[in-house]
């Protein structure tokens, strides 16, 4: 009978596969990664895997990052969980005397002294305990600690005050400012992939990078033992050329697949979850996530005073008229709509959207050979009287989820100027896969724009169109491209963290108060 694999062996395999996942980033077309390390001695306890960048990337708070250090902890079951107290317990990371926070403090001091921008990740399949205050501190966007929540100004007797006091005493610090500096680079990537999911994702990335994937069901995973033996021989840091040579020597190199790229990939990102490595996949990226805490804007004024001007500036510097582009829009609905607004059809820019779907990321482009008759449209047009004297109109676009009831609730209590609600629902019903492709998104956007022009009275067109949308960003972007005909628009974001009926907040106003415009270059 075969001997059961030990937990230690599984942990070593998990760490090795996480290394190879990061190594695959070296072979992305626009990779910012210069080198990847395995068990590097730079930072004790955060040395399992290290990613070094040749061009600094921007972190969740807008600061430059030159390297990411990972401590990879695999657990064979779900018997444990992250808590704020566990971060002070050496046994939580399998140590005898030094806790995770103490190791973080040592690493932070070392790299702060060197003047390098670094992040320190702990990666583990354990979750954060649902009843623990740590759950309120770890961001679902970039896994950073929400320092504004921890340092909320409340006294030592509050829940956050008790955590601050305990962590300060544990680290022998004299002030909250010192504690903030220690915690700033920490990232807690809890509930990470299990062994099977990591293997599946790595197999896809190996193939993209040009390496030999491992067949499903194979008992031997050659990459695990390979990196351990190379490390034992003395090498710990690797460039793309070195990884390629190693794989060639071991007959694991197939060659990077040749992909004819007609369009230039660029990205706008306002949250990081599932979009961590966009820098490696795009020629240019606008990071807006530093202005958000999870999905919520840090200050309402930032929508129009910072986010919109940055978007206008980025598009003006990056987009060239007459050239094709692939847009990654890992953004809030409002940002996707505004991107389309500033790249209206008169801009002469050919854009296809990289859309996240149930089966992965798919390029949504427009096929001119397909007609509107080939797609389902809007199921009905409905109007609901709110205030007979109001000149404003609210648009409820029900594509991914039905939102009319939420819009009614919000409008009734917050927007008395709305006289009518126009509700459009996709046929046959709202759902995650209701928009088939890029042509369908464009057809739906054109139909919605035409309907708004037809149904709004001349008096209503002089008012504000309040836009509430639950739809894929490919459709939202397409609708934005037609929105200059809508007049003044007020966009809204749903507060997912609140998850209450009518939990909307105002976001971007279009046209911008200072009438910013994008002028694509013509060269």
XYZ file of C-alpha atoms in Angstrom:
523
model
C 0.000 0.000 0.000
C 1.336 3.444 -0.935
C 2.329 5.652 1.957
C -0.025 8.541 2.621
C 1.426 11.921 1.712
C 2.341 13.809 4.874
C 0.989 17.297 5.646
C 4.553 18.611 5.409
C 4.916 17.154 1.914
C 1.626 18.679 0.832
C 2.729 22.027 2.203
C 6.000 21.836 0.270
C 4.107 20.936 -2.925
C 1.688 23.819 -2.417
C 4.577 26.249 -1.969
C 6.339 24.900 -5.083
C 3.229 25.273 -7.213
C 2.651 28.790 -5.939
C 6.216 29.567 -7.038
C 5.578 28.236 -10.543
C 2.355 30.221 -10.753
C 4.342 33.395 -10.106
C 7.128 32.253 -12.452
C 4.611 32.020 -15.284
C 4.110 35.771 -14.950
C 7.634 36.235 -16.334
C 6.330 35.172 -19.744
C 3.331 37.492 -20.003
C 3.558 39.831 -23.000
C 3.694 42.996 -20.888
C 5.129 41.536 -17.700
C 6.513 43.928 -15.098
C 8.152 40.976 -13.309
C 11.958 40.876 -13.519
C 12.738 37.863 -11.308
C 10.979 35.326 -9.121
C 12.538 33.811 -6.010
C 12.018 30.566 -4.086
C 12.994 30.395 -0.414
C 14.969 33.617 -0.574
C 16.708 34.761 2.589
C 15.789 38.449 2.211
C 12.955 38.468 4.740
C 12.637 35.686 7.286
C 9.169 34.089 7.309
C 8.161 35.969 4.155
C 10.720 34.256 1.948
C 8.763 31.303 0.532
C 8.184 33.056 -2.796
C 9.338 36.524 -3.877
C 8.351 38.508 -6.976
C 10.678 41.345 -8.046
C 9.462 44.034 -10.474
C 11.682 45.800 -13.000
C 9.106 48.583 -13.217
C 7.352 49.453 -9.922
C 3.660 48.626 -9.835
C 1.096 50.562 -7.825
C -0.389 49.065 -4.672
C -3.902 49.347 -3.247
C -3.087 52.690 -1.629
C -1.371 54.202 -4.659
C 2.216 53.609 -3.482
C 4.943 52.075 -5.711
C 5.857 48.424 -5.109
C 9.187 46.933 -6.176
C 8.753 43.456 -4.669
C 6.117 41.148 -3.166
C 7.123 38.647 -0.458
C 4.915 35.635 0.232
C 4.667 33.279 3.171
C 2.734 30.259 1.902
C 0.997 28.158 4.556
C -0.907 25.077 3.432
C -3.325 23.297 5.771
C -4.770 19.839 5.135
C -8.155 20.758 6.643
C -10.269 23.720 7.737
C -9.850 23.193 11.479
C -8.276 26.613 12.019
C -8.994 30.207 11.085
C -7.383 33.639 11.031
C -8.162 35.851 14.015
C -6.605 39.084 15.180
C -5.222 37.297 18.229
C -3.726 34.489 16.106
C -1.436 37.034 14.452
C 0.280 37.370 17.857
C 0.553 33.606 18.405
C 3.796 31.970 17.158
C 2.104 28.579 16.959
C -0.296 29.932 14.337
C 2.562 29.938 11.803
C 4.261 26.852 13.218
C 6.910 28.831 15.100
C 8.065 28.489 18.695
C 8.769 32.049 19.770
C 8.187 34.681 17.088
C 4.681 35.597 15.877
C 3.579 36.630 12.398
C 3.284 40.266 13.523
C 6.787 40.199 14.989
C 8.216 38.770 11.775
C 6.322 41.426 9.829
C 7.820 44.088 12.079
C 11.354 42.826 11.434
C 10.784 42.694 7.675
C 9.167 46.136 7.606
C 12.087 47.692 9.461
C 14.604 46.129 7.093
C 12.936 47.210 3.885
C 11.864 50.621 5.148
C 15.531 51.279 5.906
C 16.447 50.284 2.338
C 13.789 52.590 0.921
C 12.088 49.817 -1.065
C 8.349 49.581 -1.614
C 7.330 46.064 -0.591
C 4.263 44.054 0.357
C 4.287 41.044 2.668
C 1.637 38.393 2.000
C 0.532 35.454 4.065
C -1.241 32.976 1.775
C -3.320 30.178 3.293
C -6.498 28.198 2.552
C -7.810 28.918 6.043
C -10.529 31.557 6.235
C -10.944 34.477 8.613
C -13.153 33.421 11.513
C -16.645 34.825 10.772
C -17.093 36.113 14.323
C -13.696 37.771 14.607
C -13.035 41.499 14.259
C -10.235 40.728 11.792
C -12.943 40.159 9.181
C -13.768 43.868 9.336
C -10.133 44.782 8.800
C -9.053 42.704 5.807
C -10.057 44.190 2.471
C -11.756 42.006 -0.124
C -10.136 44.117 -2.807
C -6.386 43.742 -2.348
C -6.175 41.816 0.958
C -4.625 44.843 2.682
C -5.650 45.882 6.191
C -8.264 48.634 6.206
C -6.239 51.022 8.305
C -9.003 53.638 8.302
C -11.190 51.118 10.129
C -8.505 50.061 12.604
C -7.464 53.646 13.357
C -11.017 54.979 13.456
C -10.473 57.535 16.202
C -12.454 55.599 18.789
C -10.977 55.045 22.235
C -9.072 52.134 23.721
C -12.288 50.630 25.044
C -13.769 50.124 21.577
C -13.392 46.878 19.627
C -10.735 48.387 17.348
C -9.122 50.177 20.267
C -8.578 46.852 22.031
C -6.910 45.411 18.928
C -4.654 48.450 18.533
C -3.613 48.294 22.187
C -2.925 44.544 22.087
C -0.905 44.756 18.874
C 1.087 47.780 20.097
C 1.931 46.044 23.371
C 2.842 42.815 21.558
C 5.243 44.699 19.283
C 6.446 47.002 22.072
C 5.452 50.117 20.169
C 4.725 53.479 21.743
C 2.279 54.993 19.249
C -0.408 54.268 16.684
C 1.783 55.860 14.009
C 4.443 53.208 14.596
C 1.811 50.478 14.438
C 0.433 51.882 11.196
C 3.897 51.735 9.592
C 4.328 48.092 10.588
C 0.900 47.023 9.339
C 0.837 49.002 6.101
C 2.673 46.407 3.924
C 0.777 43.372 5.303
C -1.619 41.459 3.031
C -3.676 38.513 4.312
C -4.712 36.296 1.421
C -7.010 33.943 3.328
C -9.293 31.327 1.810
C -6.806 30.817 -1.026
C -7.123 27.971 -3.506
C -7.059 24.376 -2.336
C -4.496 22.004 -3.852
C -6.771 20.884 -6.698
C -7.788 24.418 -7.682
C -4.186 25.630 -7.576
C -3.103 22.738 -9.775
C -5.862 23.490 -12.298
C -4.995 27.194 -12.499
C -1.279 26.479 -12.721
C -1.816 24.055 -15.592
C -3.504 26.799 -17.605
C -0.725 29.264 -16.847
C 2.013 26.753 -17.705
C 0.487 26.283 -21.131
C 0.203 30.033 -21.731
C 3.801 30.569 -20.595
C 5.133 27.875 -22.939
C 5.760 25.098 -20.443
C 4.463 21.547 -20.511
C 1.198 21.191 -18.561
C 0.726 18.124 -16.371
C -1.991 15.706 -17.379
C -5.004 15.424 -15.097
C -4.743 12.343 -12.933
C -0.979 12.119 -13.211
C 0.641 10.856 -10.003
C 3.864 12.709 -10.740
C 4.041 16.493 -10.776
C 7.583 17.181 -12.015
C 7.620 20.881 -11.223
C 7.370 20.279 -7.459
C 10.587 18.309 -7.143
C 12.383 20.342 -9.805
C 12.348 23.669 -7.963
C 13.309 22.039 -4.666
C 16.363 20.349 -6.208
C 17.480 23.539 -7.951
C 17.147 25.422 -4.661
C 19.143 22.727 -2.871
C 21.881 23.231 -5.462
C 22.144 26.881 -4.438
C 20.024 28.960 -6.842
C 17.038 30.811 -5.393
C 16.222 33.665 -7.821
C 15.319 33.192 -11.485
C 14.824 35.296 -14.609
C 12.616 34.306 -17.540
C 15.653 33.126 -19.525
C 16.811 30.946 -16.640
C 13.383 29.382 -16.151
C 13.171 28.662 -19.879
C 16.628 27.011 -19.874
C 15.762 24.873 -16.839
C 12.547 23.689 -18.468
C 14.317 22.956 -21.740
C 16.892 20.813 -19.922
C 14.086 18.860 -18.236
C 12.017 18.548 -21.456
C 9.262 20.707 -19.953
C 9.490 23.559 -22.476
C 7.134 23.614 -25.475
C 7.623 27.210 -26.538
C 5.385 30.164 -25.947
C 2.335 29.946 -28.210
C 2.331 32.518 -30.995
C -0.716 34.737 -30.653
C -1.387 37.310 -33.308
C -2.361 40.403 -31.363
C -4.069 42.942 -33.564
C -5.335 45.097 -30.714
C -3.421 46.791 -27.898
C -4.511 45.647 -24.422
C -5.052 48.394 -21.828
C -6.859 48.339 -18.502
C -8.759 50.442 -16.012
C -9.005 48.942 -12.530
C -10.967 50.206 -9.535
C -10.825 46.999 -7.493
C -8.132 44.345 -7.361
C -10.012 41.132 -6.603
C -9.478 38.767 -9.586
C -7.438 41.510 -11.284
C -4.166 41.250 -9.345
C -1.865 40.784 -12.321
C -3.340 43.103 -14.939
C -0.002 44.938 -15.109
C 1.491 41.842 -16.763
C -1.261 41.532 -19.369
C -1.608 45.110 -20.587
C 0.479 47.789 -22.209
C -0.950 50.458 -19.910
C -3.178 50.402 -16.851
C -4.978 53.040 -14.796
C -5.159 51.920 -11.137
C -7.998 53.621 -9.272
C -8.303 51.141 -6.402
C -6.438 53.401 -3.954
C -9.516 55.637 -3.885
C -11.776 52.823 -2.661
C -12.168 50.839 0.535
C -13.358 47.498 -0.797
C -15.975 48.708 -3.306
C -16.912 51.890 -1.442
C -15.399 55.226 -2.455
C -13.292 56.665 0.378
C -14.919 60.094 -0.007
C -17.948 60.872 -2.239
C -16.235 63.918 -3.759
C -13.509 61.683 -5.237
C -15.842 60.399 -7.953
C -15.906 63.732 -9.780
C -12.831 65.459 -8.379
C -10.298 62.626 -8.782
C -11.609 59.477 -10.501
C -13.112 61.225 -13.534
C -10.127 63.566 -14.167
C -7.711 60.619 -13.874
C -9.794 58.615 -16.339
C -9.891 61.490 -18.831
C -6.142 62.032 -18.531
C -5.357 58.301 -18.917
C -7.523 57.847 -22.004
C -6.133 61.009 -23.576
C -2.534 59.843 -23.054
C -3.070 56.198 -23.977
C -5.675 55.919 -26.720
C -4.840 56.633 -30.346
C -7.599 57.333 -32.855
C -7.994 54.698 -35.541
C -6.237 51.942 -33.577
C -7.904 48.823 -32.137
C -7.833 48.167 -28.391
C -8.734 45.433 -25.950
C -10.038 46.993 -22.750
C -9.897 45.239 -19.392
C -12.513 47.022 -17.298
C -12.186 45.556 -13.805
C -14.129 48.496 -12.499
C -17.266 49.764 -10.875
C -20.220 50.158 -13.215
C -19.892 53.938 -13.131
C -16.262 53.841 -14.313
C -17.115 51.458 -17.168
C -19.964 53.760 -18.253
C -17.745 56.861 -18.067
C -15.011 55.113 -20.093
C -17.531 54.542 -22.863
C -18.802 58.107 -22.522
C -15.340 59.572 -23.100
C -14.727 57.193 -26.031
C -17.951 57.933 -27.887
C -18.238 56.786 -31.533
C -16.901 60.125 -32.799
C -13.555 59.391 -31.119
C -12.768 56.911 -33.898
C -11.495 54.334 -31.401
C -12.124 50.620 -32.029
C -12.628 48.955 -28.636
C -13.342 45.350 -27.670
C -14.034 44.550 -24.012
C -12.427 41.647 -22.153
C -15.517 40.437 -20.304
C -15.469 38.199 -17.221
C -17.962 35.364 -17.728
C -18.936 32.150 -15.958
C -16.420 30.297 -18.175
C -13.562 32.790 -17.828
C -12.485 35.987 -19.593
C -13.861 36.353 -23.114
C -13.157 39.043 -25.706
C -16.405 40.844 -26.545
C -16.059 42.508 -29.913
C -18.579 43.678 -32.502
C -19.310 41.384 -35.449
C -20.710 43.524 -38.271
C -22.133 40.455 -40.049
C -24.617 39.788 -37.229
C -27.840 41.798 -37.022
C -30.025 42.864 -34.111
C -32.665 40.342 -35.199
C -30.285 37.529 -34.182
C -30.440 38.540 -30.506
C -33.090 38.909 -27.814
C -33.750 42.505 -26.833
C -35.543 44.242 -24.004
C -38.590 42.459 -22.636
C -40.681 45.515 -21.870
C -40.771 49.197 -21.257
C -42.378 50.240 -18.016
C -42.951 53.589 -16.425
C -43.829 54.260 -12.827
C -45.139 57.615 -11.718
C -43.254 59.002 -8.734
C -43.824 62.720 -8.905
C -46.019 64.117 -11.635
C -44.209 67.465 -11.465
C -40.674 66.070 -11.655
C -38.657 66.613 -14.839
C -35.998 64.008 -14.064
C -36.170 60.388 -15.249
C -34.640 57.329 -13.586
C -33.431 54.437 -15.738
C -33.382 50.939 -14.223
C -31.443 48.520 -16.422
C -32.142 44.921 -15.360
C -29.638 42.625 -17.063
C -27.657 40.658 -14.482
C -30.200 41.095 -11.682
C -33.676 42.659 -11.443
C -33.208 45.992 -9.664
C -36.463 47.881 -10.241
C -37.651 47.466 -6.658
C -34.342 48.784 -5.314
C -34.494 51.758 -7.669
C -38.080 52.573 -6.650
C -37.091 52.459 -2.979
C -34.086 54.732 -3.490
C -35.867 57.234 -5.739
C -38.855 57.509 -3.423
C -36.723 58.527 -0.458
C -33.822 60.369 -2.090
C -34.671 61.852 -5.507
C -37.973 63.758 -5.383
C -37.162 65.401 -8.721
C -37.783 62.102 -10.570
C -41.154 62.040 -12.289
C -40.823 58.689 -14.025
C -38.850 55.471 -13.836
C -38.074 53.732 -17.094
C -37.318 50.053 -16.544
C -35.748 47.826 -19.192
C -35.287 44.091 -18.599
C -33.435 41.774 -20.940
C -35.223 38.864 -22.593
C -36.000 36.209 -21.571
C -35.013 37.282 -18.057
C -32.169 38.880 -16.115
C -29.256 36.542 -15.428
C -25.484 36.160 -15.292
C -25.247 34.904 -18.893
C -27.983 36.984 -20.484
C -25.581 39.014 -22.697
C -24.179 36.587 -25.269
C -21.260 38.504 -26.765
C -19.965 41.913 -27.773
C -22.406 42.328 -30.635
C -25.308 41.569 -28.310
C -24.017 44.190 -25.860
C -23.857 46.789 -28.625
C -27.327 45.883 -29.940
C -28.827 46.223 -26.466
C -27.079 49.555 -25.863
C -28.301 50.983 -29.175
C -31.841 49.844 -28.485
C -31.820 51.345 -24.986
C -30.432 54.647 -26.278
C -33.078 54.792 -29.005
C -35.833 54.026 -26.538
C -34.703 56.766 -24.178
C -34.667 59.269 -27.015
C -38.142 58.225 -28.079
C -39.814 58.022 -24.674
C -38.406 61.065 -22.860
C -40.310 64.276 -23.401
C -38.591 67.523 -24.361
C -39.070 68.727 -20.788
C -37.557 65.538 -19.389
C -34.532 65.842 -21.672
C -33.745 69.157 -20.009
C -33.650 67.408 -16.646
C -31.304 64.759 -15.251
C -31.259 61.095 -16.251
C -30.545 59.049 -13.106
C -28.917 55.771 -14.192
C -29.098 52.551 -12.154
C -27.567 49.508 -13.821
C -27.068 45.826 -13.090
C -25.268 44.588 -16.212
C -21.910 43.310 -17.507
C -19.352 46.048 -18.076
C -19.296 45.282 -21.809
C -22.917 46.438 -22.042
C -22.390 49.336 -19.624
C -19.410 50.567 -21.666
C -21.419 50.323 -24.905
C -24.312 52.278 -23.386
C -21.871 54.931 -22.206
C -20.674 55.440 -25.783
C -24.174 56.611 -26.726
C -24.746 58.646 -23.577
C -23.817 62.072 -24.902
C -27.329 62.166 -26.339
C -28.801 61.624 -22.847
C -27.992 65.118 -21.582
C -27.042 65.423 -17.919
C -26.569 61.998 -16.293
C -26.166 61.010 -12.662
C -24.754 57.529 -12.108
C -25.223 55.392 -9.000
C -23.441 52.487 -7.320
C -25.134 49.810 -5.266
C -23.726 49.336 -1.749
C -23.038 45.597 -1.762
C -21.695 45.677 1.781
C -25.022 47.089 2.999
C -27.122 44.787 0.769
C -30.356 46.531 1.733
C -33.266 47.480 -0.487
C -32.478 50.759 -2.220
C -28.859 50.845 -0.989
C -27.531 53.146 -3.700
C -25.142 56.089 -3.531
C -24.500 58.774 -6.189
C -21.248 58.409 -8.116
C -20.122 60.078 -11.353
C -21.919 63.034 -12.925
C -21.773 63.421 -16.714
C -20.854 65.584 -18.444
C -18.174 66.462 -15.858
C -18.633 69.783 -14.069
C -15.700 71.295 -15.969
C -16.709 69.561 -19.227
C -13.556 67.461 -19.495
C -13.164 65.729 -22.822
C -10.864 63.046 -24.161
C -8.991 64.004 -27.285
C -7.337 60.839 -28.658
C -4.043 61.406 -30.452
C -4.088 60.961 -34.217
C -0.677 59.331 -34.695
